[in-house]
Amino acid sequence: MPEPVVVAENLTRLFGDFVAVDHVSFRINAGEVVGYLGPNGSGKTTTIRMLLGLLEPSDGRATVLGYDAFLQTEEVRARAGYMSQKFAIYDDLTVWENLSFYGGVYGVTERARIEATLARVALGGHEKTLTRSLSVGWRQRLALAIALVHQPKLLFLDEPTSGVDPSARRVFWDLIYDLAGEGVTIFVTTHYMDEAEYCERVGIMREGKLLAMDTPANLKAQTLPGPVWDVFAAPLQAGLETLSVTDGVLHTGLAGNHLRIITRPKMTVRRLRAALTAAGVEVAAVERGEPTLEDVFLSLAKGD
Amino acid sequence: MDTNWPIRVSDLHKSFGAIHAVDGISLRVAAGEIFGLVGSDGAGKTTTLRLLVGALWPDAGEIAIAGYDMSRQAEQARAHLGYLSQRFSLYEDLTVLENIRFFAEVRGLSTGEWLPRSMEILDFVGLAEFKDRRAGQLSGGMKQKLGLATALVHRPRILLLDEPTTGVDPVTRQDFWQLIIRLLNPDAEDGVAVVISTPYMDEAARCNRIGFMRAGRFLLEGPPSALCATLEGRILELRGQPLRLLRRIAGQDEDVEDARAFGDRLHLRVREKRMKAVLRRLPRRIRAGGGSLDDLRQVPPTLEDVFIDLSEDVL
């Protein structure tokens, strides 16, 4: 059995009447990249804040790196790195000054360590650049460097790719993989369904509840009630309305320029085509689709 | 009124100090069309929308909304505009209906008009049965729909939406887009013209045209299908194990310009006319390097491939 680095048991947090995190239990093993997927307000950040001892759980408990997350906060924070959604980077300081400032907070003062950390996030050579002139993607990498400067074995990343363009998002994920390759355990939240596919295991949060946590492949195999299909038809709206009342179609939605549907196992192309044609919808193509985590989220959400 | 182009913008500029937030944007949007603004935070999307609403004054350039010049006929122009800002706030202690009434009165709807119109719009967004609930008690998705309802109460011909779906759950995103598509109604006379900003590539693909922004400019603009066509025949999808090794091997190929992870697979961008050569030798190289290959095939380019090609990570 691999050693668990994070253990959450019935972790719960109330704000007044509002249940932000509702009896969440999971384990993260050493060296894993675990994603925490959910919309804004689903309890992702509150979970991280409890794991870091920043918020007291209303119920349940968590151990992080073997320490009680709330009672032994100092030990946890000395060994874990945290990149928050809204990170304070000083705009009027250079890249180097920002990193050495935060390094100092953790007691890291060696030049070589700071240089190595900048190199690791591909910011080497930009030491003297003023932080305010960095693009969003580069700022995120500086924020990552700050979370890494004390060489943590466990890293909490809270929506690290929010607001950056697709290219910079991928560069950031490459860095996450490099770190995982060096043995760092990573817990990363995102609201991008496609990003969650990069994780070894994914937890799906909705309204404070952890609906499922598993590998992307297992989530798809276990939660989807049947095949998914891409339907190219015109007009789109009429196609959507028709399929949403077609027997055997469990979920209909838009995906890019076409329709995406989930059906019962025995659905056929012919039946789908027939239903659309009968309603006067012109069908260009009906193809079996590859299941995605968005399909998983949509079918899990359907249960309520 | 210019019915062909409810939105006409030419060579728009806006600076804040030394920063050129919007640096020469031109665009036209027809009734029944959605124009998508895509790009990082700070690329100029919100500033562009705020200029179109008339909340900011441009340094240079022209904006015509429903045929009215924003610099001289702002009042008339705004009468045709609906706007949902990123940080939209509702009155949490008012009910759903009271919120709509507030916006209806601001928009000058008379006492006789506002109630039927409010009920019609609540019905449209699916909130009619919640009309007496306080806005503070609504779920995130319902708040989003109420926001849209308030922007629509005066039947605008032009709708400007600043990242309305960022961070909201996929169910709500679906509902929201279905409402937008119904509003477009391209075959009818009352079709709306929409400009929307979004960080999601699948939403960008749904727009009639998109502009990819960086540093206040469009780096690329056009219908999604035309943008994707520029990379036709140049994208390979590769599956196998271990992904990191495959990526290194693929990245070293002389004809592979870029190799990136797309979920549990890789997308490779291949030099023009080198597809066959890569398909022939890459499987051999992967086996020789100790990797296992499950699948390697040409796939149609996605918008994400297009943007990655364009927006190489820059300072």
Short mmCIF file of N, CA, C and O in Angstrom, two decimals, chain B residues 130-249:
data_model
loop_
_atom_site.label_atom_id
_atom_site.label_comp_id
_atom_site.label_asym_id
_atom_site.label_seq_id
_atom_site.Cartn_x
_atom_site.Cartn_y
_atom_site.Cartn_z
N PHE B 130 -39.77 30.98 -9.45
CA PHE B 130 -38.97 31.48 -8.32
C PHE B 130 -39.11 32.99 -8.16
O PHE B 130 -38.31 33.63 -7.50
N LYS B 131 -40.16 33.57 -8.74
CA LYS B 131 -40.23 35.03 -8.81
C LYS B 131 -40.24 35.71 -7.43
O LYS B 131 -39.80 36.83 -7.30
N ASP B 132 -40.74 35.00 -6.41
CA ASP B 132 -40.82 35.61 -5.08
C ASP B 132 -39.66 35.24 -4.18
O ASP B 132 -39.64 35.59 -3.00
N ARG B 133 -38.69 34.52 -4.72
CA ARG B 133 -37.54 34.15 -3.90
C ARG B 133 -36.54 35.31 -3.87
O ARG B 133 -36.34 35.99 -4.86
N ARG B 134 -35.91 35.50 -2.71
CA ARG B 134 -34.88 36.53 -2.65
C ARG B 134 -33.68 36.13 -3.49
O ARG B 134 -33.28 34.96 -3.48
N ALA B 135 -33.10 37.12 -4.17
CA ALA B 135 -31.97 36.82 -5.06
C ALA B 135 -30.82 36.16 -4.30
O ALA B 135 -30.12 35.31 -4.82
N GLY B 136 -30.65 36.57 -3.03
CA GLY B 136 -29.57 36.00 -2.21
C GLY B 136 -29.73 34.50 -1.98
O GLY B 136 -28.76 33.81 -1.64
N GLN B 137 -30.94 33.98 -2.16
CA GLN B 137 -31.21 32.56 -1.92
C GLN B 137 -31.15 31.73 -3.20
O GLN B 137 -31.48 30.55 -3.19
N LEU B 138 -30.75 32.35 -4.29
CA LEU B 138 -30.68 31.61 -5.55
C LEU B 138 -29.35 30.88 -5.66
O LEU B 138 -28.35 31.32 -5.12
N SER B 139 -29.34 29.77 -6.41
CA SER B 139 -28.07 29.09 -6.70
C SER B 139 -27.28 29.94 -7.70
O SER B 139 -27.83 30.85 -8.32
N GLY B 140 -26.00 29.59 -7.86
CA GLY B 140 -25.15 30.34 -8.78
C GLY B 140 -25.72 30.39 -10.18
O GLY B 140 -25.73 31.43 -10.83
N GLY B 141 -26.23 29.25 -10.64
CA GLY B 141 -26.77 29.18 -12.00
C GLY B 141 -28.01 30.04 -12.15
O GLY B 141 -28.21 30.69 -13.18
N MET B 142 -28.84 30.06 -11.10
CA MET B 142 -30.05 30.87 -11.17
C MET B 142 -29.72 32.36 -11.17
O MET B 142 -30.36 33.16 -11.85
N LYS B 143 -28.70 32.73 -10.39
CA LYS B 143 -28.29 34.14 -10.36
C LYS B 143 -27.83 34.57 -11.75
O LYS B 143 -28.12 35.67 -12.20
N GLN B 144 -27.10 33.67 -12.40
CA GLN B 144 -26.60 33.95 -13.73
C GLN B 144 -27.75 34.21 -14.70
O GLN B 144 -27.73 35.11 -15.51
N LYS B 145 -28.80 33.39 -14.56
CA LYS B 145 -29.96 33.55 -15.45
C LYS B 145 -30.73 34.82 -15.11
O LYS B 145 -31.25 35.48 -16.02
N LEU B 146 -30.79 35.15 -13.83
CA LEU B 146 -31.45 36.40 -13.45
C LEU B 146 -30.67 37.59 -14.02
O LEU B 146 -31.27 38.56 -14.51
N GLY B 147 -29.35 37.48 -13.97
CA GLY B 147 -28.51 38.53 -14.56
C GLY B 147 -28.84 38.71 -16.03
O GLY B 147 -29.03 39.83 -16.52
N LEU B 148 -28.95 37.60 -16.73
CA LEU B 148 -29.29 37.67 -18.16
C LEU B 148 -30.68 38.29 -18.34
O LEU B 148 -30.88 39.13 -19.21
N ALA B 149 -31.62 37.89 -17.48
CA ALA B 149 -32.98 38.42 -17.58
C ALA B 149 -32.99 39.94 -17.43
O ALA B 149 -33.67 40.64 -18.19
N THR B 150 -32.20 40.45 -16.48
CA THR B 150 -32.19 41.90 -16.27
C THR B 150 -31.59 42.62 -17.48
O THR B 150 -31.99 43.73 -17.81
N ALA B 151 -30.63 41.96 -18.14
CA ALA B 151 -30.02 42.59 -19.32
C ALA B 151 -30.96 42.57 -20.53
O ALA B 151 -30.78 43.30 -21.48
N LEU B 152 -32.00 41.72 -20.45
CA LEU B 152 -32.89 41.54 -21.60
C LEU B 152 -34.23 42.24 -21.46
O LEU B 152 -35.04 42.24 -22.39
N VAL B 153 -34.45 42.85 -20.30
CA VAL B 153 -35.79 43.30 -19.97
C VAL B 153 -36.35 44.33 -20.96
O VAL B 153 -37.54 44.38 -21.22
N HIS B 154 -35.49 45.14 -21.55
CA HIS B 154 -35.95 46.17 -22.48
C HIS B 154 -35.84 45.71 -23.94
O HIS B 154 -35.82 46.55 -24.85
N ARG B 155 -35.76 44.42 -24.17
CA ARG B 155 -35.68 43.83 -25.51
C ARG B 155 -34.55 44.43 -26.36
O ARG B 155 -34.79 44.95 -27.45
N PRO B 156 -33.33 44.34 -25.88
CA PRO B 156 -32.23 44.93 -26.65
C PRO B 156 -31.98 44.15 -27.94
O PRO B 156 -32.24 42.95 -28.00
N ARG B 157 -31.51 44.85 -28.97
CA ARG B 157 -31.16 44.21 -30.24
C ARG B 157 -29.71 43.73 -30.21
O ARG B 157 -29.27 43.02 -31.08
N ILE B 158 -28.99 44.26 -29.20
CA ILE B 158 -27.56 43.96 -29.10
C ILE B 158 -27.26 43.53 -27.67
O ILE B 158 -27.67 44.18 -26.72
N LEU B 159 -26.55 42.41 -27.56
CA LEU B 159 -26.28 41.87 -26.23
C LEU B 159 -24.77 41.71 -26.07
O LEU B 159 -24.12 41.06 -26.89
N LEU B 160 -24.22 42.31 -25.00
CA LEU B 160 -22.79 42.22 -24.74
C LEU B 160 -22.59 41.45 -23.44
O LEU B 160 -23.12 41.84 -22.39
N LEU B 161 -21.84 40.35 -23.49
CA LEU B 161 -21.72 39.46 -22.35
C LEU B 161 -20.25 39.25 -22.01
O LEU B 161 -19.49 38.73 -22.83
N ASP B 162 -19.85 39.67 -20.80
CA ASP B 162 -18.45 39.56 -20.42
C ASP B 162 -18.23 38.33 -19.55
O ASP B 162 -18.57 38.32 -18.37
N GLU B 163 -17.68 37.28 -20.13
CA GLU B 163 -17.42 36.01 -19.46
C GLU B 163 -18.58 35.56 -18.57
O GLU B 163 -18.41 35.33 -17.38
N PRO B 164 -19.76 35.41 -19.15
CA PRO B 164 -20.91 35.06 -18.32
C PRO B 164 -20.82 33.65 -17.75
O PRO B 164 -21.52 33.34 -16.78
N THR B 165 -19.99 32.79 -18.31
CA THR B 165 -19.99 31.39 -17.88
C THR B 165 -18.70 30.96 -17.20
O THR B 165 -18.55 29.79 -16.89
N THR B 166 -17.79 31.91 -16.96
CA THR B 166 -16.51 31.51 -16.37
C THR B 166 -16.70 30.94 -14.97
O THR B 166 -17.28 31.60 -14.11
N GLY B 167 -16.25 29.72 -14.77
CA GLY B 167 -16.31 29.10 -13.45
C GLY B 167 -17.68 28.58 -13.06
O GLY B 167 -17.84 28.09 -11.96
N VAL B 168 -18.68 28.67 -13.93
CA VAL B 168 -19.98 28.11 -13.57
C VAL B 168 -20.04 26.65 -14.03
O VAL B 168 -19.28 26.23 -14.89
N ASP B 169 -20.92 25.88 -13.43
CA ASP B 169 -20.89 24.44 -13.70
C ASP B 169 -21.41 24.15 -15.11
O ASP B 169 -22.13 24.95 -15.70
N PRO B 170 -21.02 22.99 -15.64
CA PRO B 170 -21.37 22.67 -17.03
C PRO B 170 -22.87 22.64 -17.29
O PRO B 170 -23.31 22.96 -18.39
N VAL B 171 -23.66 22.31 -16.29
CA VAL B 171 -25.11 22.27 -16.48
C VAL B 171 -25.62 23.68 -16.76
O VAL B 171 -26.38 23.92 -17.70
N THR B 172 -25.15 24.63 -15.95
CA THR B 172 -25.57 26.01 -16.13
C THR B 172 -25.03 26.59 -17.43
O THR B 172 -25.72 27.34 -18.13
N ARG B 173 -23.80 26.23 -17.76
CA ARG B 173 -23.23 26.71 -19.03
C ARG B 173 -24.12 26.27 -20.20
O ARG B 173 -24.38 27.03 -21.12
N GLN B 174 -24.55 25.01 -20.14
CA GLN B 174 -25.43 24.47 -21.18
C GLN B 174 -26.72 25.29 -21.28
O GLN B 174 -27.11 25.72 -22.35
N ASP B 175 -27.36 25.46 -20.13
CA ASP B 175 -28.63 26.20 -20.10
C ASP B 175 -28.44 27.61 -20.65
O ASP B 175 -29.26 28.10 -21.42
N PHE B 176 -27.36 28.24 -20.21
CA PHE B 176 -27.11 29.63 -20.60
C PHE B 176 -26.95 29.74 -22.11
O PHE B 176 -27.55 30.60 -22.75
N TRP B 177 -26.18 28.83 -22.70
CA TRP B 177 -25.97 28.87 -24.15
C TRP B 177 -27.24 28.56 -24.93
O TRP B 177 -27.47 29.11 -26.00
N GLN B 178 -28.05 27.70 -24.37
CA GLN B 178 -29.30 27.41 -25.08
C GLN B 178 -30.19 28.65 -25.12
O GLN B 178 -30.87 28.90 -26.12
N LEU B 179 -30.15 29.44 -24.04
CA LEU B 179 -30.91 30.69 -24.04
C LEU B 179 -30.36 31.65 -25.09
O LEU B 179 -31.11 32.28 -25.84
N ILE B 180 -29.03 31.76 -25.14
CA ILE B 180 -28.41 32.68 -26.11
C ILE B 180 -28.80 32.28 -27.53
O ILE B 180 -29.15 33.12 -28.37
N ILE B 181 -28.73 30.99 -27.80
CA ILE B 181 -29.04 30.53 -29.17
C ILE B 181 -30.49 30.82 -29.53
O ILE B 181 -30.80 31.20 -30.66
N ARG B 182 -31.38 30.70 -28.53
CA ARG B 182 -32.78 31.03 -28.83
C ARG B 182 -32.96 32.52 -29.10
O ARG B 182 -33.81 32.92 -29.90
N LEU B 183 -32.16 33.34 -28.43
CA LEU B 183 -32.25 34.79 -28.65
C LEU B 183 -31.79 35.20 -30.04
O LEU B 183 -32.25 36.17 -30.61
N LEU B 184 -30.82 34.45 -30.55
CA LEU B 184 -30.24 34.82 -31.85
C LEU B 184 -31.28 34.80 -32.95
O LEU B 184 -31.34 35.71 -33.77
N ASN B 185 -32.03 33.73 -32.97
CA ASN B 185 -33.15 33.62 -33.89
C ASN B 185 -32.84 34.20 -35.27
O ASN B 185 -33.50 35.14 -35.70
N PRO B 186 -31.84 33.68 -35.96
CA PRO B 186 -31.33 34.34 -37.15
C PRO B 186 -32.34 34.48 -38.29
O PRO B 186 -32.19 35.34 -39.15
N ASP B 187 -33.38 33.64 -38.26
CA ASP B 187 -34.36 33.71 -39.35
C ASP B 187 -35.41 34.79 -39.12
O ASP B 187 -36.09 35.22 -40.04
N ALA B 188 -35.57 35.22 -37.88
CA ALA B 188 -36.62 36.19 -37.58
C ALA B 188 -36.07 37.61 -37.64
O ALA B 188 -34.86 37.82 -37.64
N GLU B 189 -36.98 38.57 -37.68
CA GLU B 189 -36.55 39.97 -37.76
C GLU B 189 -35.98 40.47 -36.44
O GLU B 189 -35.22 41.44 -36.42
N ASP B 190 -36.37 39.82 -35.35
CA ASP B 190 -35.94 40.35 -34.06
C ASP B 190 -34.70 39.62 -33.53
O ASP B 190 -34.46 39.55 -32.35
N GLY B 191 -33.90 39.04 -34.42
CA GLY B 191 -32.68 38.36 -34.01
C GLY B 191 -31.71 39.34 -33.36
O GLY B 191 -31.58 40.47 -33.79
N VAL B 192 -31.06 38.86 -32.30
CA VAL B 192 -30.17 39.71 -31.53
C VAL B 192 -28.74 39.52 -32.04
O VAL B 192 -28.39 38.45 -32.53
N ALA B 193 -27.92 40.58 -31.95
CA ALA B 193 -26.49 40.46 -32.25
C ALA B 193 -25.75 40.36 -30.92
O ALA B 193 -26.01 41.15 -30.01
N VAL B 194 -24.87 39.37 -30.79
CA VAL B 194 -24.23 39.10 -29.50
C VAL B 194 -22.71 39.19 -29.60
O VAL B 194 -22.12 38.68 -30.56
N VAL B 195 -22.08 39.86 -28.62
CA VAL B 195 -20.63 39.75 -28.45
C VAL B 195 -20.40 39.16 -27.07
O VAL B 195 -20.97 39.63 -26.08
N ILE B 196 -19.62 38.09 -27.02
CA ILE B 196 -19.41 37.38 -25.75
C ILE B 196 -17.92 37.10 -25.57
O ILE B 196 -17.22 36.78 -26.54
N SER B 197 -17.42 37.25 -24.35
CA SER B 197 -16.04 36.83 -24.11
C SER B 197 -16.08 35.54 -23.29
O SER B 197 -16.98 35.35 -22.48
N THR B 198 -15.13 34.66 -23.56
CA THR B 198 -15.14 33.36 -22.89
C THR B 198 -13.74 32.75 -22.84
O THR B 198 -12.94 32.96 -23.75
N PRO B 199 -13.43 32.02 -21.75
CA PRO B 199 -12.15 31.31 -21.71
C PRO B 199 -12.28 29.87 -22.23
O PRO B 199 -11.30 29.16 -22.30
N TYR B 200 -13.51 29.45 -22.58
CA TYR B 200 -13.72 28.05 -22.95
C TYR B 200 -13.69 27.89 -24.47
O TYR B 200 -14.44 28.55 -25.19
N MET B 201 -12.86 26.95 -24.91
CA MET B 201 -12.70 26.75 -26.35
C MET B 201 -13.96 26.16 -26.97
O MET B 201 -14.27 26.41 -28.13
N ASP B 202 -14.69 25.33 -26.22
CA ASP B 202 -15.89 24.73 -26.80
C ASP B 202 -16.95 25.82 -27.02
O ASP B 202 -17.72 25.76 -27.97
N GLU B 203 -16.96 26.83 -26.17
CA GLU B 203 -17.90 27.94 -26.37
C GLU B 203 -17.45 28.80 -27.55
O GLU B 203 -18.28 29.27 -28.34
N ALA B 204 -16.15 28.99 -27.67
CA ALA B 204 -15.64 29.78 -28.80
C ALA B 204 -16.06 29.12 -30.11
O ALA B 204 -16.44 29.79 -31.07
N ALA B 205 -16.02 27.78 -30.13
CA ALA B 205 -16.35 27.04 -31.35
C ALA B 205 -17.81 27.23 -31.74
O ALA B 205 -18.20 26.98 -32.88
N ARG B 206 -18.63 27.64 -30.79
CA ARG B 206 -20.06 27.83 -31.04
C ARG B 206 -20.37 29.18 -31.66
O ARG B 206 -21.50 29.44 -32.08
N CYS B 207 -19.39 30.10 -31.64
CA CYS B 207 -19.65 31.45 -32.16
C CYS B 207 -19.60 31.44 -33.69
O CYS B 207 -18.96 30.58 -34.29
N ASN B 208 -20.27 32.40 -34.32
CA ASN B 208 -20.19 32.52 -35.78
C ASN B 208 -18.80 32.97 -36.20
O ASN B 208 -18.25 32.51 -37.18
N ARG B 209 -18.28 33.94 -35.42
CA ARG B 209 -16.91 34.39 -35.66
C ARG B 209 -16.25 34.63 -34.32
O ARG B 209 -16.92 34.95 -33.34
N ILE B 210 -14.92 34.49 -34.30
CA ILE B 210 -14.21 34.78 -33.06
C ILE B 210 -13.00 35.63 -33.36
O ILE B 210 -12.47 35.63 -34.47
N GLY B 211 -12.58 36.38 -32.36
CA GLY B 211 -11.34 37.13 -32.45
C GLY B 211 -10.45 36.70 -31.30
O GLY B 211 -10.90 36.70 -30.15
N PHE B 212 -9.23 36.29 -31.63
CA PHE B 212 -8.30 35.92 -30.57
C PHE B 212 -7.47 37.15 -30.23
O PHE B 212 -6.75 37.68 -31.06
N MET B 213 -7.60 37.63 -28.99
CA MET B 213 -6.97 38.89 -28.59
C MET B 213 -5.70 38.68 -27.81
O MET B 213 -5.61 37.78 -26.98
N ARG B 214 -4.73 39.51 -28.09
CA ARG B 214 -3.57 39.64 -27.22
C ARG B 214 -3.08 41.07 -27.31
O ARG B 214 -3.02 41.64 -28.41
N ALA B 215 -2.74 41.65 -26.17
CA ALA B 215 -2.23 43.02 -26.11
C ALA B 215 -3.11 44.00 -26.89
O ALA B 215 -2.63 44.87 -27.60
N GLY B 216 -4.44 43.83 -26.72
CA GLY B 216 -5.37 44.80 -27.29
C GLY B 216 -5.64 44.66 -28.77
O GLY B 216 -6.30 45.51 -29.36
N ARG B 217 -5.10 43.60 -29.40
CA ARG B 217 -5.34 43.41 -30.84
C ARG B 217 -5.89 42.03 -31.13
O ARG B 217 -5.70 41.12 -30.34
N PHE B 218 -6.50 41.92 -32.30
CA PHE B 218 -6.86 40.59 -32.79
C PHE B 218 -5.66 39.99 -33.49
O PHE B 218 -5.19 40.52 -34.49
N LEU B 219 -5.16 38.88 -32.96
CA LEU B 219 -4.08 38.19 -33.66
C LEU B 219 -4.66 37.39 -34.81
O LEU B 219 -3.99 37.08 -35.78
N LEU B 220 -5.94 37.05 -34.66
CA LEU B 220 -6.59 36.19 -35.63
C LEU B 220 -8.07 36.45 -35.50
O LEU B 220 -8.56 36.64 -34.40
N GLU B 221 -8.78 36.46 -36.61
CA GLU B 221 -10.21 36.70 -36.54
C GLU B 221 -10.90 35.98 -37.69
O GLU B 221 -10.36 35.95 -38.80
N GLY B 222 -12.04 35.36 -37.41
CA GLY B 222 -12.78 34.70 -38.48
C GLY B 222 -13.71 33.64 -37.93
O GLY B 222 -13.79 33.44 -36.72
N PRO B 223 -14.43 32.95 -38.81
CA PRO B 223 -15.29 31.84 -38.35
C PRO B 223 -14.42 30.70 -37.84
O PRO B 223 -13.35 30.44 -38.41
N PRO B 224 -14.85 30.00 -36.77
CA PRO B 224 -14.04 28.90 -36.22
C PRO B 224 -13.60 27.89 -37.29
O PRO B 224 -12.45 27.46 -37.29
N SER B 225 -14.52 27.57 -38.21
CA SER B 225 -14.16 26.56 -39.21
C SER B 225 -13.03 27.05 -40.12
O SER B 225 -12.13 26.29 -40.47
N ALA B 226 -13.04 28.34 -40.45
CA ALA B 226 -11.99 28.89 -41.31
C ALA B 226 -10.66 28.92 -40.56
O ALA B 226 -9.60 28.65 -41.13
N LEU B 227 -10.71 29.25 -39.27
CA LEU B 227 -9.48 29.29 -38.48
C LEU B 227 -8.88 27.90 -38.37
O LEU B 227 -7.68 27.71 -38.51
N CYS B 228 -9.76 26.91 -38.14
CA CYS B 228 -9.27 25.53 -38.02
C CYS B 228 -8.70 25.04 -39.35
O CYS B 228 -7.72 24.28 -39.37
N ALA B 229 -9.29 25.51 -40.45
CA ALA B 229 -8.85 25.05 -41.78
C ALA B 229 -7.39 25.42 -42.05
O ALA B 229 -6.71 24.74 -42.82
N THR B 230 -6.89 26.46 -41.38
CA THR B 230 -5.50 26.86 -41.62
C THR B 230 -4.50 25.78 -41.18
O THR B 230 -3.36 25.78 -41.62
N LEU B 231 -4.95 24.89 -40.29
CA LEU B 231 -4.05 23.82 -39.83
C LEU B 231 -4.47 22.46 -40.36
O LEU B 231 -3.97 21.42 -39.91
N GLU B 232 -5.37 22.45 -41.34
CA GLU B 232 -5.86 21.18 -41.89
C GLU B 232 -4.70 20.33 -42.37
O GLU B 232 -3.78 20.82 -43.03
N GLY B 233 -4.73 19.06 -42.01
CA GLY B 233 -3.68 18.15 -42.46
C GLY B 233 -2.37 18.28 -41.71
O GLY B 233 -1.36 17.77 -42.14
N ARG B 234 -2.41 18.98 -40.57
CA ARG B 234 -1.15 19.16 -39.85
C ARG B 234 -1.20 18.70 -38.40
O ARG B 234 -0.23 18.87 -37.66
N ILE B 235 -2.34 18.14 -37.97
CA ILE B 235 -2.45 17.71 -36.57
C ILE B 235 -2.55 16.19 -36.48
O ILE B 235 -3.40 15.56 -37.12
N LEU B 236 -1.68 15.62 -35.65
CA LEU B 236 -1.72 14.18 -35.39
C LEU B 236 -2.09 13.96 -33.94
O LEU B 236 -1.66 14.71 -33.07
N GLU B 237 -2.88 12.92 -33.72
CA GLU B 237 -3.20 12.54 -32.34
C GLU B 237 -2.46 11.25 -32.04
O GLU B 237 -2.47 10.32 -32.83
N LEU B 238 -1.81 11.24 -30.88
CA LEU B 238 -0.98 10.09 -30.52
C LEU B 238 -1.41 9.58 -29.15
O LEU B 238 -1.56 10.36 -28.21
N ARG B 239 -1.62 8.29 -29.06
CA ARG B 239 -1.93 7.68 -27.76
C ARG B 239 -0.97 6.55 -27.49
O ARG B 239 -0.63 5.80 -28.39
N GLY B 240 -0.60 6.41 -26.22
CA GLY B 240 0.30 5.34 -25.84
C GLY B 240 0.87 5.60 -24.46
O GLY B 240 0.40 6.49 -23.75
N GLN B 241 1.88 4.85 -24.10
CA GLN B 241 2.47 4.94 -22.76
C GLN B 241 3.99 4.88 -22.83
O GLN B 241 4.51 4.21 -23.71
N PRO B 242 4.71 5.47 -21.93
CA PRO B 242 4.25 6.55 -21.05
C PRO B 242 4.25 7.88 -21.82
O PRO B 242 5.10 8.12 -22.65
N LEU B 243 3.28 8.71 -21.47
CA LEU B 243 3.04 9.93 -22.23
C LEU B 243 4.25 10.88 -22.26
O LEU B 243 4.54 11.50 -23.28
N ARG B 244 4.94 10.96 -21.14
CA ARG B 244 6.08 11.89 -21.08
C ARG B 244 7.18 11.48 -22.06
O ARG B 244 7.78 12.32 -22.72
N LEU B 245 7.42 10.17 -22.12
CA LEU B 245 8.44 9.66 -23.03
C LEU B 245 8.00 9.89 -24.48
O LEU B 245 8.78 10.36 -25.32
N LEU B 246 6.73 9.59 -24.77
CA LEU B 246 6.22 9.77 -26.13
C LEU B 246 6.34 11.23 -26.56
O LEU B 246 6.67 11.54 -27.70
N ARG B 247 6.08 12.10 -25.60
CA ARG B 247 6.14 13.51 -25.93
C ARG B 247 7.56 13.94 -26.26
O ARG B 247 7.80 14.72 -27.17
N ARG B 248 8.51 13.38 -25.52
CA ARG B 248 9.90 13.74 -25.78
C ARG B 248 10.33 13.22 -27.16
O ARG B 248 10.93 13.94 -27.95
N ILE B 249 9.98 11.99 -27.42
CA ILE B 249 10.37 11.40 -28.71
C ILE B 249 9.72 12.16 -29.87
O ILE B 249 10.37 12.53 -30.84
#
